[in-house]
PDB file of C-alpha atoms and ligand atoms in Angstrom:
ATOM      1  CA  MET A  95     -57.487  77.645  45.872  1.00 76.00           C
ATOM      2  CA  PHE A  96     -56.769  81.310  43.703  1.00 91.00           C
ATOM      3  CA  ASN A  97     -57.867  80.093  40.799  1.00 93.00           C
ATOM      4  CA  ASP A  98     -59.893  83.091  39.965  1.00 96.00           C
ATOM      5  CA  LEU A  99     -56.834  85.608  40.378  1.00 97.00           C
ATOM      6  CA  LYS A 100     -55.656  84.228  36.738  1.00 95.00           C
ATOM      7  CA  GLY A 101     -55.641  87.063  34.731  1.00 96.00           C
ATOM      8  CA  LYS A 102     -56.808  89.657  37.462  1.00 97.00           C
ATOM      9  CA  ARG A 103     -55.538  92.996  37.264  1.00 98.00           C
ATOM     10  CA  VAL A 104     -53.979  94.088  40.271  1.00 98.00           C
ATOM     11  CA  LEU A 105     -52.226  97.305  40.869  1.00 98.00           C
ATOM     12  CA  ILE A 106     -49.939  97.292  44.190  1.00 98.00           C
ATOM     13  CA  THR A 107     -48.609 100.870  45.741  1.00 98.00           C
ATOM     14  CA  GLY A 108     -45.030 101.084  46.644  1.00 98.00           C
ATOM     15  CA  SER A 109     -44.550  97.146  45.838  1.00 98.00           C
ATOM     16  CA  SER A 110     -40.661  97.409  44.481  1.00 97.00           C
ATOM     17  CA  MET A 111     -39.583  95.759  47.760  1.00 97.00           C
ATOM     18  CA  GLY A 112     -40.847  94.635  50.821  1.00 98.00           C
ATOM     19  CA  ILE A 113     -44.274  93.325  51.547  1.00 98.00           C
ATOM     20  CA  GLY A 114     -45.642  94.967  48.299  1.00 98.00           C
ATOM     21  CA  LEU A 115     -43.108  92.671  46.278  1.00 98.00           C
ATOM     22  CA  ALA A 116     -43.683  89.798  48.049  1.00 98.00           C
ATOM     23  CA  ALA A 117     -47.364  90.139  47.504  1.00 98.00           C
ATOM     24  CA  ALA A 118     -46.991  91.015  43.669  1.00 97.00           C
ATOM     25  CA  GLN A 119     -44.528  88.058  43.273  1.00 96.00           C
ATOM     26  CA  ALA A 120     -47.625  85.901  45.053  1.00 96.00           C
ATOM     27  CA  PHE A 121     -50.087  87.747  42.985  1.00 96.00           C
ATOM     28  CA  ALA A 122     -47.777  86.870  39.828  1.00 95.00           C
ATOM     29  CA  GLN A 123     -47.551  83.227  40.444  1.00 94.00           C
ATOM     30  CA  CYS A 124     -51.002  82.736  40.276  1.00 94.00           C
ATOM     31  CA  GLY A 125     -51.361  84.110  36.840  1.00 94.00           C
ATOM     32  CA  ALA A 126     -52.541  87.758  37.571  1.00 96.00           C
ATOM     33  CA  LYS A 127     -51.368  90.882  35.785  1.00 97.00           C
ATOM     34  CA  VAL A 128     -49.388  93.005  38.355  1.00 98.00           C
ATOM     35  CA  GLY A 129     -48.899  96.518  38.692  1.00 98.00           C
ATOM     36  CA  LEU A 130     -45.468  97.490  40.795  1.00 98.00           C
ATOM     37  CA  ASN A 131     -44.884 100.512  41.977  1.00 98.00           C
ATOM     38  CA  GLY A 132     -42.529 102.870  43.677  1.00 98.00           C
ATOM     39  CA  ARG A 133     -40.965 106.167  43.558  1.00 98.00           C
ATOM     40  CA  ARG A 134     -38.448 104.936  41.139  1.00 97.00           C
ATOM     41  CA  ALA A 135     -37.450 101.747  39.388  1.00 96.00           C
ATOM     42  CA  PRO A 136     -35.241  98.878  41.547  1.00 96.00           C
ATOM     43  CA  ASP A 137     -32.029  98.634  40.218  1.00 96.00           C
ATOM     44  CA  ASN A 138     -33.100  94.806  40.049  1.00 95.00           C
ATOM     45  CA  LEU A 139     -36.354  95.494  38.004  1.00 96.00           C
ATOM     46  CA  ALA A 140     -35.838  93.579  34.866  1.00 95.00           C
ATOM     47  CA  ASP A 141     -34.824  90.623  36.894  1.00 94.00           C
ATOM     48  CA  LEU A 142     -37.999  91.239  38.637  1.00 94.00           C
ATOM     49  CA  LEU A 143     -40.333  91.397  36.216  1.00 95.00           C
ATOM     50  CA  ALA A 144     -38.671  88.723  34.399  1.00 92.00           C
ATOM     51  CA  GLY A 145     -39.429  86.359  37.458  1.00 91.00           C
ATOM     52  CA  MET A 146     -43.375  87.576  37.451  1.00 91.00           C
ATOM     53  CA  HIS A 147     -43.405  86.136  33.932  1.00 88.00           C
ATOM     54  CA  VAL A 148     -42.695  82.621  34.929  1.00 77.00           C
ATOM     55  CA  HIS A 149     -45.825  81.353  36.090  1.00 74.00           C
ATOM     56  CA  GLY A 150     -47.768  82.932  33.434  1.00 79.00           C
ATOM     57  CA  GLY A 151     -48.342  86.095  35.343  1.00 83.00           C
ATOM     58  CA  GLU A 152     -47.604  89.778  33.627  1.00 90.00           C
ATOM     59  CA  ALA A 153     -46.093  93.041  35.348  1.00 96.00           C
ATOM     60  CA  GLY A 154     -45.381  96.246  34.598  1.00 97.00           C
ATOM     61  CA  PHE A 155     -43.522  98.907  36.887  1.00 98.00           C
ATOM     62  CA  PHE A 156     -45.370 102.290  37.321  1.00 98.00           C
ATOM     63  CA  ALA A 157     -42.923 105.295  38.824  1.00 98.00           C
ATOM     64  CA  ALA A 158     -44.868 107.164  41.046  1.00 98.00           C
ATOM     65  CA  ASP A 159     -44.799 109.316  43.979  1.00 98.00           C
ATOM     66  CA  LEU A 160     -47.954 109.249  45.662  1.00 98.00           C
ATOM     67  CA  SER A 161     -48.032 111.270  48.432  1.00 98.00           C
ATOM     68  CA  ARG A 162     -49.037 113.863  45.703  1.00 98.00           C
ATOM     69  CA  THR A 163     -52.461 113.456  44.698  1.00 98.00           C
ATOM     70  CA  GLU A 164     -51.564 114.251  40.488  1.00 98.00           C
ATOM     71  CA  GLU A 165     -49.173 110.988  40.937  1.00 98.00           C
ATOM     72  CA  CYS A 166     -52.459 108.816  42.063  1.00 98.00           C
ATOM     73  CA  GLU A 167     -54.126 109.756  39.337  1.00 98.00           C
ATOM     74  CA  LYS A 168     -51.336 109.165  36.695  1.00 98.00           C
ATOM     75  CA  LEU A 169     -50.533 105.861  38.362  1.00 98.00           C
ATOM     76  CA  VAL A 170     -53.965 104.684  37.974  1.00 99.00           C
ATOM     77  CA  SER A 171     -54.331 106.148  34.621  1.00 98.00           C
ATOM     78  CA  GLU A 172     -51.142 104.622  33.018  1.00 98.00           C
ATOM     79  CA  PHE A 173     -51.999 101.315  35.164  1.00 98.00           C
ATOM     80  CA  VAL A 174     -55.304 101.065  33.156  1.00 98.00           C
ATOM     81  CA  ALA A 175     -53.957 102.057  29.958  1.00 98.00           C
ATOM     82  CA  ARG A 176     -51.321  98.968  30.034  1.00 97.00           C
ATOM     83  CA  PHE A 177     -54.106  96.261  31.358  1.00 97.00           C
ATOM     84  CA  GLY A 178     -57.530  97.733  30.491  1.00 98.00           C
ATOM     85  CA  GLY A 179     -59.070  97.813  34.250  1.00 98.00           C
ATOM     86  CA  VAL A 180     -58.771  97.608  37.657  1.00 98.00           C
ATOM     87  CA  ASP A 181     -59.971  94.396  39.283  1.00 98.00           C
ATOM     88  CA  VAL A 182     -57.896  94.712  42.439  1.00 98.00           C
ATOM     89  CA  LEU A 183     -56.367  97.758  44.448  1.00 99.00           C
ATOM     90  CA  ILE A 184     -53.786  96.987  47.159  1.00 99.00           C
ATOM     91  CA  ASN A 185     -52.536 100.518  49.252  1.00 98.00           C
ATOM     92  CA  ASN A 186     -49.339  99.389  50.540  1.00 98.00           C
ATOM     93  CA  ALA A 187     -47.190 102.599  50.012  1.00 98.00           C
ATOM     94  CA  GLY A 188     -46.472 103.752  53.495  1.00 98.00           C
ATOM     95  CA  GLY A 189     -43.837 104.451  56.076  1.00 98.00           C
ATOM     96  CA  LEU A 190     -42.832 106.725  59.178  1.00 98.00           C
ATOM     97  CA  VAL A 191     -40.915 108.888  56.891  1.00 98.00           C
ATOM     98  CA  ALA A 192     -39.029 109.784  60.470  1.00 97.00           C
ATOM     99  CA  ARG A 193     -39.133 109.064  63.857  1.00 97.00           C
ATOM    100  CA  LYS A 194     -40.006 112.471  65.941  1.00 98.00           C
ATOM    101  CA  PRO A 195     -41.126 112.298  69.219  1.00 98.00           C
ATOM    102  CA  LEU A 196     -44.390 115.288  70.017  1.00 98.00           C
ATOM    103  CA  PRO A 197     -41.963 118.369  70.799  1.00 98.00           C
ATOM    104  CA  GLU A 198     -40.111 117.596  67.160  1.00 98.00           C
ATOM    105  CA  ILE A 199     -43.244 117.190  65.218  1.00 98.00           C
ATOM    106  CA  ASP A 200     -44.051 120.670  63.025  1.00 98.00           C
ATOM    107  CA  ASP A 201     -46.386 121.222  60.048  1.00 98.00           C
ATOM    108  CA  ALA A 202     -44.125 119.983  57.232  1.00 98.00           C
ATOM    109  CA  PHE A 203     -43.509 116.427  59.011  1.00 98.00           C
ATOM    110  CA  PHE A 204     -47.315 116.310  59.886  1.00 98.00           C
ATOM    111  CA  ASP A 205     -47.732 116.653  56.648  1.00 98.00           C
ATOM    112  CA  ALA A 206     -45.058 114.095  55.098  1.00 98.00           C
ATOM    113  CA  VAL A 207     -46.610 111.398  57.262  1.00 98.00           C
ATOM    114  CA  MET A 208     -50.613 111.787  56.277  1.00 98.00           C
ATOM    115  CA  ASP A 209     -49.671 112.781  52.765  1.00 98.00           C
ATOM    116  CA  LEU A 210     -47.917 109.241  52.475  1.00 98.00           C
ATOM    117  CA  ASN A 211     -49.898 106.760  54.981  1.00 98.00           C
ATOM    118  CA  VAL A 212     -53.148 108.405  54.145  1.00 98.00           C
ATOM    119  CA  ARG A 213     -53.861 110.629  51.426  1.00 98.00           C
ATOM    120  CA  SER A 214     -52.204 108.236  48.881  1.00 98.00           C
ATOM    121  CA  ALA A 215     -54.569 105.820  50.032  1.00 98.00           C
ATOM    122  CA  VAL A 216     -57.603 107.871  50.087  1.00 98.00           C
ATOM    123  CA  MET A 217     -56.807 109.691  46.039  1.00 98.00           C
ATOM    124  CA  MET A 218     -55.566 105.924  44.988  1.00 99.00           C
ATOM    125  CA  THR A 219     -58.858 104.314  45.808  1.00 98.00           C
ATOM    126  CA  LYS A 220     -60.754 107.418  44.463  1.00 98.00           C
ATOM    127  CA  PHE A 221     -59.364 107.240  41.307  1.00 99.00           C
ATOM    128  CA  ALA A 222     -59.551 103.575  40.976  1.00 99.00           C
ATOM    129  CA  LEU A 223     -63.418 103.178  42.092  1.00 98.00           C
ATOM    130  CA  PRO A 224     -64.835 103.702  38.695  1.00 98.00           C
ATOM    131  CA  HIS A 225     -62.577 101.161  37.152  1.00 98.00           C
ATOM    132  CA  LEU A 226     -62.850  98.850  40.306  1.00 98.00           C
ATOM    133  CA  LYS A 227     -67.159  99.358  39.975  1.00 98.00           C
ATOM    134  CA  ALA A 228     -66.772  98.426  35.808  1.00 98.00           C
ATOM    135  CA  ALA A 229     -64.757  95.324  36.615  1.00 98.00           C
ATOM    136  CA  ALA A 230     -67.517  94.128  38.670  1.00 98.00           C
ATOM    137  CA  GLN A 231     -70.035  94.608  36.473  1.00 98.00           C
ATOM    138  CA  ALA A 232     -68.175  93.243  33.667  1.00 98.00           C
ATOM    139  CA  SER A 233     -67.053  90.258  35.543  1.00 97.00           C
ATOM    140  CA  GLY A 234     -70.119  89.629  37.881  1.00 97.00           C
ATOM    141  CA  GLN A 235     -67.494  89.235  40.823  1.00 97.00           C
ATOM    142  CA  THR A 236     -66.588  91.240  43.538  1.00 98.00           C
ATOM    143  CA  SER A 237     -63.620  93.710  42.987  1.00 98.00           C
ATOM    144  CA  SER A 238     -61.128  94.522  46.203  1.00 98.00           C
ATOM    145  CA  VAL A 239     -59.368  96.982  47.571  1.00 99.00           C
ATOM    146  CA  ILE A 240     -56.987  96.093  50.097  1.00 99.00           C
ATOM    147  CA  GLY A 241     -55.241  98.886  52.631  1.00 98.00           C
ATOM    148  CA  VAL A 242     -52.421  97.810  54.475  1.00 98.00           C
ATOM    149  CA  GLY A 243     -52.577  98.618  58.066  1.00 98.00           C
ATOM    150  CA  SER A 244     -50.155  98.344  61.238  1.00 98.00           C
ATOM    151  CA  ILE A 245     -50.325  96.886  64.536  1.00 98.00           C
ATOM    152  CA  ALA A 246     -48.997 100.471  65.371  1.00 98.00           C
ATOM    153  CA  GLY A 247     -52.705 101.394  64.007  1.00 98.00           C
ATOM    154  CA  HIS A 248     -54.163  99.384  67.035  1.00 98.00           C
ATOM    155  CA  THR A 249     -51.139 100.337  69.789  1.00 98.00           C
ATOM    156  CA  GLY A 250     -50.408 103.767  68.679  1.00 98.00           C
ATOM    157  CA  GLY A 251     -46.753 103.289  67.155  1.00 96.00           C
ATOM    158  CA  GLY A 252     -43.710 102.922  68.796  1.00 94.00           C
ATOM    159  CA  PRO A 253     -41.150 105.544  69.589  1.00 95.00           C
ATOM    160  CA  GLY A 254     -41.473 108.715  67.247  1.00 97.00           C
ATOM    161  CA  ALA A 255     -44.006 107.252  65.587  1.00 98.00           C
ATOM    162  CA  SER A 256     -47.413 108.911  66.628  1.00 98.00           C
ATOM    163  CA  LEU A 257     -48.370 110.363  63.634  1.00 98.00           C
ATOM    164  CA  TYR A 258     -47.524 106.932  61.747  1.00 98.00           C
ATOM    165  CA  GLY A 259     -49.788 105.373  64.338  1.00 98.00           C
ATOM    166  CA  VAL A 260     -52.840 107.948  63.566  1.00 98.00           C
ATOM    167  CA  GLY A 261     -52.281 107.364  59.874  1.00 98.00           C
ATOM    168  CA  LYS A 262     -52.885 103.255  60.579  1.00 98.00           C
ATOM    169  CA  ALA A 263     -55.795 104.066  62.419  1.00 98.00           C
ATOM    170  CA  ALA A 264     -57.218 106.373  59.867  1.00 98.00           C
ATOM    171  CA  LEU A 265     -56.877 103.178  57.297  1.00 98.00           C
ATOM    172  CA  HIS A 266     -58.294 100.727  59.772  1.00 98.00           C
ATOM    173  CA  ASN A 267     -61.457 103.119  60.264  1.00 98.00           C
ATOM    174  CA  ILE A 268     -61.824 104.522  56.612  1.00 98.00           C
ATOM    175  CA  GLN A 269     -62.531 101.184  54.812  1.00 97.00           C
ATOM    176  CA  LYS A 270     -66.097 101.263  57.266  1.00 97.00           C
ATOM    177  CA  ASN A 271     -67.437 104.109  55.520  1.00 98.00           C
ATOM    178  CA  TRP A 272     -66.340 102.709  52.424  1.00 98.00           C
ATOM    179  CA  VAL A 273     -68.468  99.708  52.881  1.00 98.00           C
ATOM    180  CA  ASP A 274     -71.422 101.475  53.852  1.00 98.00           C
ATOM    181  CA  TYR A 275     -71.476 103.928  50.845  1.00 98.00           C
ATOM    182  CA  HIS A 276     -69.459 102.012  48.072  1.00 98.00           C
ATOM    183  CA  SER A 277     -70.331  98.249  48.533  1.00 98.00           C
ATOM    184  CA  GLN A 278     -73.177  98.794  45.997  1.00 98.00           C
ATOM    185  CA  ASP A 279     -70.676  99.529  43.412  1.00 97.00           C
ATOM    186  CA  GLY A 280     -69.395  95.776  43.825  1.00 98.00           C
ATOM    187  CA  VAL A 281     -66.378  96.373  45.589  1.00 98.00           C
ATOM    188  CA  ARG A 282     -64.997  94.906  49.253  1.00 98.00           C
ATOM    189  CA  PHE A 283     -62.635  96.652  51.528  1.00 98.00           C
ATOM    190  CA  ASN A 284     -60.651  95.106  53.673  1.00 98.00           C
ATOM    191  CA  VAL A 285     -57.307  95.810  55.633  1.00 98.00           C
ATOM    192  CA  VAL A 286     -54.182  93.560  56.504  1.00 98.00           C
ATOM    193  CA  SER A 287     -52.652  94.903  59.555  1.00 98.00           C
ATOM    194  CA  PRO A 288     -48.959  93.598  59.789  1.00 98.00           C
ATOM    195  CA  GLY A 289     -46.958  93.405  62.747  1.00 98.00           C
ATOM    196  CA  THR A 290     -43.400  93.455  63.214  1.00 98.00           C
ATOM    197  CA  ILE A 291     -42.345  92.379  59.388  1.00 98.00           C
ATOM    198  CA  ASP A 292     -38.629  92.176  58.820  1.00 98.00           C
ATOM    199  CA  THR A 293     -38.247  94.561  55.573  1.00 98.00           C
ATOM    200  CA  ALA A 294     -36.372  97.469  55.443  1.00 96.00           C
ATOM    201  CA  PHE A 295     -38.702  99.361  57.343  1.00 96.00           C
ATOM    202  CA  HIS A 296     -36.940  98.101  60.570  1.00 95.00           C
ATOM    203  CA  ALA A 297     -33.271  98.718  58.852  1.00 93.00           C
ATOM    204  CA  ASP A 298     -32.562 101.432  61.789  1.00 90.00           C
ATOM    205  CA  LYS A 299     -32.639  98.512  64.377  1.00 94.00           C
ATOM    206  CA  SER A 300     -29.397  96.154  65.525  1.00 96.00           C
ATOM    207  CA  ALA A 301     -29.674  92.438  65.390  1.00 96.00           C
ATOM    208  CA  LYS A 302     -29.808  92.492  69.171  1.00 97.00           C
ATOM    209  CA  VAL A 303     -33.052  94.702  69.159  1.00 96.00           C
ATOM    210  CA  LYS A 304     -34.781  92.628  66.475  1.00 97.00           C
ATOM    211  CA  ALA A 305     -33.975  89.633  68.793  1.00 97.00           C
ATOM    212  CA  GLY A 306     -35.475  91.375  71.890  1.00 97.00           C
ATOM    213  CA  ILE A 307     -38.814  92.234  69.796  1.00 97.00           C
ATOM    214  CA  ALA A 308     -39.315  88.286  68.718  1.00 98.00           C
ATOM    215  CA  SER A 309     -39.081  87.099  72.118  1.00 98.00           C
ATOM    216  CA  GLY A 310     -41.804  89.165  72.755  1.00 97.00           C
ATOM    217  CA  ILE A 311     -43.948  87.731  69.898  1.00 98.00           C
ATOM    218  CA  PRO A 312     -45.761  84.232  70.938  1.00 98.00           C
ATOM    219  CA  LEU A 313     -44.579  82.858  67.676  1.00 98.00           C
ATOM    220  CA  GLY A 314     -41.037  83.659  68.328  1.00 98.00           C
ATOM    221  CA  ARG A 315     -39.883  85.236  65.020  1.00 98.00           C
ATOM    222  CA  LEU A 316     -40.638  88.324  63.060  1.00 98.00           C
ATOM    223  CA  GLY A 317     -42.544  88.033  60.388  1.00 98.00           C
ATOM    224  CA  SER A 318     -40.978  87.855  56.807  1.00 98.00           C
ATOM    225  CA  ALA A 319     -42.788  89.886  53.563  1.00 98.00           C
ATOM    226  CA  GLN A 320     -43.770  86.413  52.314  1.00 98.00           C
ATOM    227  CA  ASP A 321     -45.730  85.711  55.746  1.00 98.00           C
ATOM    228  CA  CYS A 322     -47.894  88.434  54.535  1.00 98.00           C
ATOM    229  CA  ALA A 323     -48.582  87.734  50.892  1.00 98.00           C
ATOM    230  CA  ALA A 324     -51.661  84.935  51.225  1.00 97.00           C
ATOM    231  CA  ALA A 325     -53.465  87.761  52.947  1.00 98.00           C
ATOM    232  CA  PHE A 326     -53.585  89.559  50.013  1.00 98.00           C
ATOM    233  CA  LEU A 327     -54.180  86.686  47.705  1.00 98.00           C
ATOM    234  CA  PHE A 328     -57.502  85.712  50.237  1.00 98.00           C
ATOM    235  CA  PHE A 329     -58.708  89.206  50.315  1.00 98.00           C
ATOM    236  CA  ALA A 330     -58.195  89.568  46.686  1.00 98.00           C
ATOM    237  CA  SER A 331     -59.779  86.205  45.337  1.00 98.00           C
ATOM    238  CA  HIS A 332     -63.947  86.566  44.921  1.00 97.00           C
ATOM    239  CA  ALA A 333     -63.916  82.782  45.741  1.00 97.00           C
ATOM    240  CA  CYS A 334     -62.255  82.979  48.757  1.00 97.00           C
ATOM    241  CA  SER A 335     -63.245  86.160  50.283  1.00 98.00           C
ATOM    242  CA  GLY A 336     -66.444  87.454  48.034  1.00 98.00           C
ATOM    243  CA  TYR A 337     -68.748  87.549  51.404  1.00 98.00           C
ATOM    244  CA  ILE A 338     -66.125  89.319  53.439  1.00 98.00           C
ATOM    245  CA  THR A 339     -65.536  93.266  53.824  1.00 98.00           C
ATOM    246  CA  GLY A 340     -64.973  95.768  56.476  1.00 98.00           C
ATOM    247  CA  GLN A 341     -62.557  93.229  58.288  1.00 98.00           C
ATOM    248  CA  ILE A 342     -58.995  93.554  59.252  1.00 98.00           C
ATOM    249  CA  LEU A 343     -56.696  90.596  58.846  1.00 98.00           C
ATOM    250  CA  ASP A 344     -53.895  90.990  61.426  1.00 98.00           C
ATOM    251  CA  VAL A 345     -50.796  89.215  60.676  1.00 98.00           C
ATOM    252  CA  ASN A 346     -48.494  89.251  63.274  1.00 98.00           C
ATOM    253  CA  GLY A 347     -47.671  86.438  65.226  1.00 98.00           C
ATOM    254  CA  GLY A 348     -49.734  87.172  68.186  1.00 98.00           C
ATOM    255  CA  GLN A 349     -47.767  89.917  69.034  1.00 97.00           C
ATOM    256  CA  PHE A 350     -51.041  92.195  69.658  1.00 96.00           C
ATOM    257  CA  LYS A 351     -54.878  90.544  69.888  1.00 94.00           C
ATOM    258  CA  PRO A 352     -57.017  93.170  69.375  1.00 86.00           C
TER     259      PRO A 352
HETATM  260  P1  NAD B 656     -40.901  98.924  52.895  1.00 50.08           P
HETATM  261  O1  NAD B 656     -39.994 100.364  53.177  1.00 50.08           O
HETATM  262  O2  NAD B 656     -39.671  97.850  52.602  1.00 50.08           O
HETATM  263  O3  NAD B 656     -41.459  98.970  51.203  1.00 50.08           O
HETATM  264  C1  NAD B 656     -42.272 100.321  51.169  1.00 50.08           C
HETATM  265  C2  NAD B 656     -42.465 100.736  49.711  1.00 50.08           C
HETATM  266  O4  NAD B 656     -43.214 101.910  49.754  1.00 50.08           O
HETATM  267  C3  NAD B 656     -41.255 100.443  48.728  1.00 50.08           C
HETATM  268  O5  NAD B 656     -41.520  99.749  48.043  1.00 50.08           O
HETATM  269  C4  NAD B 656     -41.190 101.913  48.925  1.00 50.08           C
HETATM  270  O6  NAD B 656     -40.489 102.166  47.227  1.00 50.08           O
HETATM  271  C5  NAD B 656     -42.806 102.759  48.539  1.00 50.08           C
HETATM  272  N1  NAD B 656     -42.676 103.783  48.922  1.00 50.08           N
HETATM  273  C6  NAD B 656     -42.194 104.714  49.646  1.00 50.08           C
HETATM  274  N2  NAD B 656     -42.777 106.072  49.844  1.00 50.08           N
HETATM  275  C7  NAD B 656     -43.581 105.764  48.766  1.00 50.08           C
HETATM  276  C8  NAD B 656     -43.954 106.994  47.846  1.00 50.08           C
HETATM  277  N3  NAD B 656     -44.437 108.300  48.276  1.00 50.08           N
HETATM  278  N4  NAD B 656     -44.530 106.646  46.846  1.00 50.08           N
HETATM  279  C9  NAD B 656     -44.778 105.236  46.152  1.00 50.08           C
HETATM  280  N5  NAD B 656     -44.077 104.398  46.954  1.00 50.08           N
HETATM  281  C10 NAD B 656     -43.268 104.781  48.024  1.00 50.08           C
HETATM  282  O7  NAD B 656     -41.798  98.859  53.971  1.00 50.08           O
HETATM  283  P2  NAD B 656     -42.439  97.357  54.465  1.00 50.08           P
HETATM  284  O8  NAD B 656     -42.307  96.722  55.484  1.00 50.08           O
HETATM  285  O9  NAD B 656     -42.557  96.629  53.141  1.00 50.08           O
HETATM  286  O10 NAD B 656     -44.148  98.183  54.123  1.00 50.08           O
HETATM  287  C11 NAD B 656     -45.350  98.301  53.691  1.00 50.08           C
HETATM  288  C12 NAD B 656     -46.341  98.619  54.188  1.00 50.08           C
HETATM  289  O11 NAD B 656     -46.502  98.088  55.182  1.00 50.08           O
HETATM  290  C13 NAD B 656     -46.227  99.955  54.211  1.00 50.08           C
HETATM  291  O12 NAD B 656     -47.515 100.593  54.347  1.00 50.08           O
HETATM  292  C14 NAD B 656     -45.693  99.873  56.027  1.00 50.08           C
HETATM  293  O13 NAD B 656     -46.391 100.846  57.206  1.00 50.08           O
HETATM  294  C15 NAD B 656     -46.625  98.839  56.328  1.00 50.08           C
HETATM  295  N6  NAD B 656     -45.981  98.118  57.397  1.00 50.08           N
HETATM  296  C16 NAD B 656     -45.289  97.339  57.438  1.00 50.08           C
HETATM  297  C17 NAD B 656     -44.533  96.916  58.473  1.00 50.08           C
HETATM  298  C18 NAD B 656     -42.991  96.191  59.174  1.00 50.08           C
HETATM  299  O14 NAD B 656     -42.819  96.041  60.170  1.00 50.08           O
HETATM  300  N7  NAD B 656     -42.452  96.154  57.727  1.00 50.08           N
HETATM  301  C19 NAD B 656     -45.457  96.915  60.016  1.00 50.08           C
HETATM  302  C20 NAD B 656     -46.801  97.241  59.498  1.00 50.08           C
HETATM  303  C21 NAD B 656     -47.428  97.984  58.501  1.00 50.08           C
END
């Protein structure tokens, strides 16, 4: 089904664990060349990379703090130096930073949430765009940018997560502009929008709290990082989604229905 992903150069931000790592492993199983990223290398990096070579895939790790524009530029440069171009960019790095209700929000917190969730995706897309365009011209297939939104981008977010929700709503929205003004570059822009996915993101929640959340999800459980992976493969594959752009795919077990 995803045969055309073999050999594709896929850069996934924030992929040292969680949703990004599961996506990276799925791409490697398809024989893609995968760029892993995090602020620092995970302790089990050698094992992760070895596992990703098993199915003919190839992977490298690139440390970069994507809250900072110069680090976004460096990441794209290093990935291109290693793999020769970019076919797929997945803007996955993101997070709450902290939970702060409105009275506790200050300028530093505002900037930190927006830098991690919005600036990173904008700058990564800006620096990758010439490479994505070149890849599309060379292959005759569309390149793909995939944002990672959130159910919070639809609903406004949970306690203390208002700015996170704003940031994710921005990602849901900005791709509409990019579709209008960059489709001629041969690039498609879509968003995978997860619900409650059981990763380190929810490390602050007890098993009881998670069970309570699961009871409100029609499919009866939290999602796993692996539950999200096929959505990324779908949007990356020209064969599967070459005529699909500007869309949000919600992976949430029915938790929210836009
Ligand atoms: P996670 O905390 O398990 O992983 C976050 C990843 O981002 C890690 O690899 C981390 O190293 C990386 N990262 C964090 N800050 C970074 C920075 N400044 N520069 C580079 N990398 C950085 O979280 P996750 O659940 O896998 O979340 C992945 C994405 O999915 C995030 O954008 C998150 O907002 C989104 N999301 C998660 C959920 C959920 O329920 N888990 C729901 C909706 C959306």
